Amino acid sequence: MAEKEVGIAKLTLRWTTAILSALWAGVHMVLTHAILPNSTATMIYDTFFGFTSALAIIAAVLTIQGIKYSYPLITAFYTIDLALLSETRLGPALFVGKKLPFNYYVDISLALDGILIVLSLVLILVDKRS
């Protein structure tokens, strides 16, 4: 593959990852208005969703800028989110005391977490080769 084509492919990969990260942030920003069984849980989860949305936006910006050392951190971020999301569906959620239900936000988040983990791993591999 020619040097220019490799550059275009890397740029496309970075922008695709960034756009999906921004979409992930949007899904989680909507969840800042979720109502949970008790007011303490609602406040904590609202703050958590807002904070993780901000981190996803930062991840998108770092990806667009091509800051290579951030790719493992971005991978870890989405891996941790996938683990937390799974944990709250398989066991009792912290501050709620019961399993949280599956819904379309969860389905979208699970899919985006998986895709973003794979894409960020690909970014790591691509940048190691260049």
PDB file of C-alpha atoms in Angstrom:
ATOM      1  CA  MET A   1       0.000   0.000   0.000  1.00  0.00           C
ATOM      2  CA  ALA A   2       1.341   3.416  -0.880  1.00  0.00           C
ATOM      3  CA  GLU A   3       2.354   5.817   1.892  1.00  0.00           C
ATOM      4  CA  LYS A   4      -0.520   8.171   1.055  1.00  0.00           C
ATOM      5  CA  GLU A   5      -3.101   5.363   1.174  1.00  0.00           C
ATOM      6  CA  VAL A   6      -1.811   4.217   4.565  1.00  0.00           C
ATOM      7  CA  GLY A   7      -2.113   7.783   5.873  1.00  0.00           C
ATOM      8  CA  ILE A   8      -5.686   8.057   4.600  1.00  0.00           C
ATOM      9  CA  ALA A   9      -6.606   4.688   6.144  1.00  0.00           C
ATOM     10  CA  LYS A  10      -5.145   5.727   9.525  1.00  0.00           C
ATOM     11  CA  LEU A  11      -6.951   9.059   9.386  1.00  0.00           C
ATOM     12  CA  THR A  12     -10.229   7.317   8.513  1.00  0.00           C
ATOM     13  CA  LEU A  13      -9.741   4.892  11.399  1.00  0.00           C
ATOM     14  CA  ARG A  14      -9.036   7.742  13.818  1.00  0.00           C
ATOM     15  CA  TRP A  15     -12.069   9.750  12.693  1.00  0.00           C
ATOM     16  CA  THR A  16     -14.361   6.708  12.798  1.00  0.00           C
ATOM     17  CA  THR A  17     -13.200   5.961  16.342  1.00  0.00           C
ATOM     18  CA  ALA A  18     -13.661   9.600  17.361  1.00  0.00           C
ATOM     19  CA  ILE A  19     -17.165   9.846  15.897  1.00  0.00           C
ATOM     20  CA  LEU A  20     -18.240   6.644  17.646  1.00  0.00           C
ATOM     21  CA  SER A  21     -16.720   7.919  20.895  1.00  0.00           C
ATOM     22  CA  ALA A  22     -18.727  11.136  20.551  1.00  0.00           C
ATOM     23  CA  LEU A  23     -21.852   9.061  19.876  1.00  0.00           C
ATOM     24  CA  TRP A  24     -21.083   7.054  23.028  1.00  0.00           C
ATOM     25  CA  ALA A  25     -20.848  10.345  24.944  1.00  0.00           C
ATOM     26  CA  GLY A  26     -24.216  11.425  23.567  1.00  0.00           C
ATOM     27  CA  VAL A  27     -25.910   8.209  24.669  1.00  0.00           C
ATOM     28  CA  HIS A  28     -24.489   8.618  28.164  1.00  0.00           C
ATOM     29  CA  MET A  29     -25.342  12.319  28.336  1.00  0.00           C
ATOM     30  CA  VAL A  30     -29.003  11.387  27.851  1.00  0.00           C
ATOM     31  CA  LEU A  31     -28.665   9.087  30.863  1.00  0.00           C
ATOM     32  CA  THR A  32     -27.785  12.011  33.140  1.00  0.00           C
ATOM     33  CA  HIS A  33     -31.543  12.480  33.431  1.00  0.00           C
ATOM     34  CA  ALA A  34     -32.265   8.891  34.499  1.00  0.00           C
ATOM     35  CA  ILE A  35     -34.458   8.421  37.541  1.00  0.00           C
ATOM     36  CA  LEU A  36     -33.421   5.565  39.819  1.00  0.00           C
ATOM     37  CA  PRO A  37     -35.233   4.015  42.812  1.00  0.00           C
ATOM     38  CA  ASN A  38     -33.674   6.390  45.331  1.00  0.00           C
ATOM     39  CA  SER A  39     -32.426   9.968  45.179  1.00  0.00           C
ATOM     40  CA  THR A  40     -28.874   9.122  46.280  1.00  0.00           C
ATOM     41  CA  ALA A  41     -28.487   6.568  43.492  1.00  0.00           C
ATOM     42  CA  THR A  42     -29.969   9.025  40.991  1.00  0.00           C
ATOM     43  CA  MET A  43     -27.505  11.747  41.996  1.00  0.00           C
ATOM     44  CA  ILE A  44     -24.488   9.414  41.929  1.00  0.00           C
ATOM     45  CA  TYR A  45     -25.377   7.814  38.609  1.00  0.00           C
ATOM     46  CA  ASP A  46     -26.204  11.174  37.000  1.00  0.00           C
ATOM     47  CA  THR A  47     -22.782  12.472  38.020  1.00  0.00           C
ATOM     48  CA  PHE A  48     -21.115   9.281  36.803  1.00  0.00           C
ATOM     49  CA  PHE A  49     -22.809   9.462  33.402  1.00  0.00           C
ATOM     50  CA  GLY A  50     -21.885  13.130  33.011  1.00  0.00           C
ATOM     51  CA  PHE A  51     -18.265  12.440  33.967  1.00  0.00           C
ATOM     52  CA  THR A  52     -17.934   9.472  31.616  1.00  0.00           C
ATOM     53  CA  SER A  53     -19.529  11.495  28.806  1.00  0.00           C
ATOM     54  CA  ALA A  54     -16.848  14.136  29.297  1.00  0.00           C
ATOM     55  CA  LEU A  55     -14.135  11.453  29.253  1.00  0.00           C
ATOM     56  CA  ALA A  56     -15.541  10.039  26.005  1.00  0.00           C
ATOM     57  CA  ILE A  57     -15.431  13.498  24.406  1.00  0.00           C
ATOM     58  CA  ILE A  58     -11.814  13.874  25.545  1.00  0.00           C
ATOM     59  CA  ALA A  59     -11.103  10.427  24.072  1.00  0.00           C
ATOM     60  CA  ALA A  60     -12.618  11.568  20.772  1.00  0.00           C
ATOM     61  CA  VAL A  61     -10.450  14.703  20.695  1.00  0.00           C
ATOM     62  CA  LEU A  62      -7.282  12.763  21.563  1.00  0.00           C
ATOM     63  CA  THR A  63      -8.076  10.256  18.839  1.00  0.00           C
ATOM     64  CA  ILE A  64      -8.633  12.958  16.215  1.00  0.00           C
ATOM     65  CA  GLN A  65      -5.338  14.575  17.213  1.00  0.00           C
ATOM     66  CA  GLY A  66      -3.593  11.209  16.865  1.00  0.00           C
ATOM     67  CA  ILE A  67      -1.984  11.277  20.302  1.00  0.00           C
ATOM     68  CA  LYS A  68      -0.633   7.741  20.308  1.00  0.00           C
ATOM     69  CA  TYR A  69       0.084   7.376  24.015  1.00  0.00           C
ATOM     70  CA  SER A  70      -3.621   7.944  24.756  1.00  0.00           C
ATOM     71  CA  TYR A  71      -4.805   4.877  22.793  1.00  0.00           C
ATOM     72  CA  PRO A  72      -4.109   2.368  25.617  1.00  0.00           C
ATOM     73  CA  LEU A  73      -5.893   4.695  28.056  1.00  0.00           C
ATOM     74  CA  ILE A  74      -8.877   4.936  25.721  1.00  0.00           C
ATOM     75  CA  THR A  75      -8.928   1.147  25.405  1.00  0.00           C
ATOM     76  CA  ALA A  76      -8.861   0.828  29.199  1.00  0.00           C
ATOM     77  CA  PHE A  77     -11.682   3.383  29.554  1.00  0.00           C
ATOM     78  CA  TYR A  78     -14.050   1.485  27.273  1.00  0.00           C
ATOM     79  CA  THR A  79     -13.022  -1.883  28.759  1.00  0.00           C
ATOM     80  CA  ILE A  80     -13.778  -0.648  32.275  1.00  0.00           C
ATOM     81  CA  ASP A  81     -17.115   0.753  31.117  1.00  0.00           C
ATOM     82  CA  LEU A  82     -17.995  -2.574  29.489  1.00  0.00           C
ATOM     83  CA  ALA A  83     -17.127  -4.367  32.735  1.00  0.00           C
ATOM     84  CA  LEU A  84     -19.213  -1.949  34.838  1.00  0.00           C
ATOM     85  CA  LEU A  85     -22.132  -2.146  32.438  1.00  0.00           C
ATOM     86  CA  SER A  86     -22.026  -5.940  32.499  1.00  0.00           C
ATOM     87  CA  GLU A  87     -21.657  -6.049  36.277  1.00  0.00           C
ATOM     88  CA  THR A  88     -24.766  -3.922  36.857  1.00  0.00           C
ATOM     89  CA  ARG A  89     -26.793  -6.239  34.612  1.00  0.00           C
ATOM     90  CA  LEU A  90     -25.495  -9.522  36.062  1.00  0.00           C
ATOM     91  CA  GLY A  91     -25.441  -8.558  39.737  1.00  0.00           C
ATOM     92  CA  PRO A  92     -26.871  -5.917  42.033  1.00  0.00           C
ATOM     93  CA  ALA A  93     -25.881  -2.394  41.025  1.00  0.00           C
ATOM     94  CA  LEU A  94     -24.060  -0.281  43.571  1.00  0.00           C
ATOM     95  CA  PHE A  95     -26.396   2.124  45.446  1.00  0.00           C
ATOM     96  CA  VAL A  96     -29.453   0.496  43.820  1.00  0.00           C
ATOM     97  CA  GLY A  97     -29.245  -2.987  45.343  1.00  0.00           C
ATOM     98  CA  LYS A  98     -30.687  -4.889  42.397  1.00  0.00           C
ATOM     99  CA  LYS A  99     -29.863  -5.773  38.826  1.00  0.00           C
ATOM    100  CA  LEU A 100     -30.500  -2.971  36.380  1.00  0.00           C
ATOM    101  CA  PRO A 101     -32.654  -3.844  33.357  1.00  0.00           C
ATOM    102  CA  PHE A 102     -31.512  -4.161  29.773  1.00  0.00           C
ATOM    103  CA  ASN A 103     -32.913  -1.486  27.456  1.00  0.00           C
ATOM    104  CA  TYR A 104     -31.929   0.109  24.148  1.00  0.00           C
ATOM    105  CA  TYR A 105     -29.424   2.430  25.870  1.00  0.00           C
ATOM    106  CA  VAL A 106     -27.682  -0.598  27.329  1.00  0.00           C
ATOM    107  CA  ASP A 107     -27.744  -2.408  23.988  1.00  0.00           C
ATOM    108  CA  ILE A 108     -26.257   0.615  22.200  1.00  0.00           C
ATOM    109  CA  SER A 109     -23.643   1.091  24.913  1.00  0.00           C
ATOM    110  CA  LEU A 110     -22.620  -2.581  24.871  1.00  0.00           C
ATOM    111  CA  ALA A 111     -22.221  -2.483  21.101  1.00  0.00           C
ATOM    112  CA  LEU A 112     -20.296   0.801  21.135  1.00  0.00           C
ATOM    113  CA  ASP A 113     -18.043  -0.373  23.978  1.00  0.00           C
ATOM    114  CA  GLY A 114     -17.138  -3.510  22.037  1.00  0.00           C
ATOM    115  CA  ILE A 115     -16.556  -1.641  18.782  1.00  0.00           C
ATOM    116  CA  LEU A 116     -14.517   1.096  20.475  1.00  0.00           C
ATOM    117  CA  ILE A 117     -12.349  -1.447  22.292  1.00  0.00           C
ATOM    118  CA  VAL A 118     -11.579  -3.165  18.993  1.00  0.00           C
ATOM    119  CA  LEU A 119     -10.960   0.112  17.131  1.00  0.00           C
ATOM    120  CA  SER A 120      -8.675   1.483  19.827  1.00  0.00           C
ATOM    121  CA  LEU A 121      -6.713  -1.790  19.830  1.00  0.00           C
ATOM    122  CA  VAL A 122      -6.406  -1.521  16.052  1.00  0.00           C
ATOM    123  CA  LEU A 123      -5.145   2.057  16.457  1.00  0.00           C
ATOM    124  CA  ILE A 124      -2.478   0.795  18.865  1.00  0.00           C
ATOM    125  CA  LEU A 125      -1.390  -1.927  16.409  1.00  0.00           C
ATOM    126  CA  VAL A 126      -1.396   0.390  13.389  1.00  0.00           C
ATOM    127  CA  ASP A 127       0.662   3.021  15.170  1.00  0.00           C
ATOM    128  CA  LYS A 128       3.186   0.438  16.388  1.00  0.00           C
ATOM    129  CA  ARG A 129       3.770  -0.649  12.802  1.00  0.00           C
ATOM    130  CA  SER A 130       4.342   2.869  11.527  1.00  0.00           C
TER     131      SER A 130
END
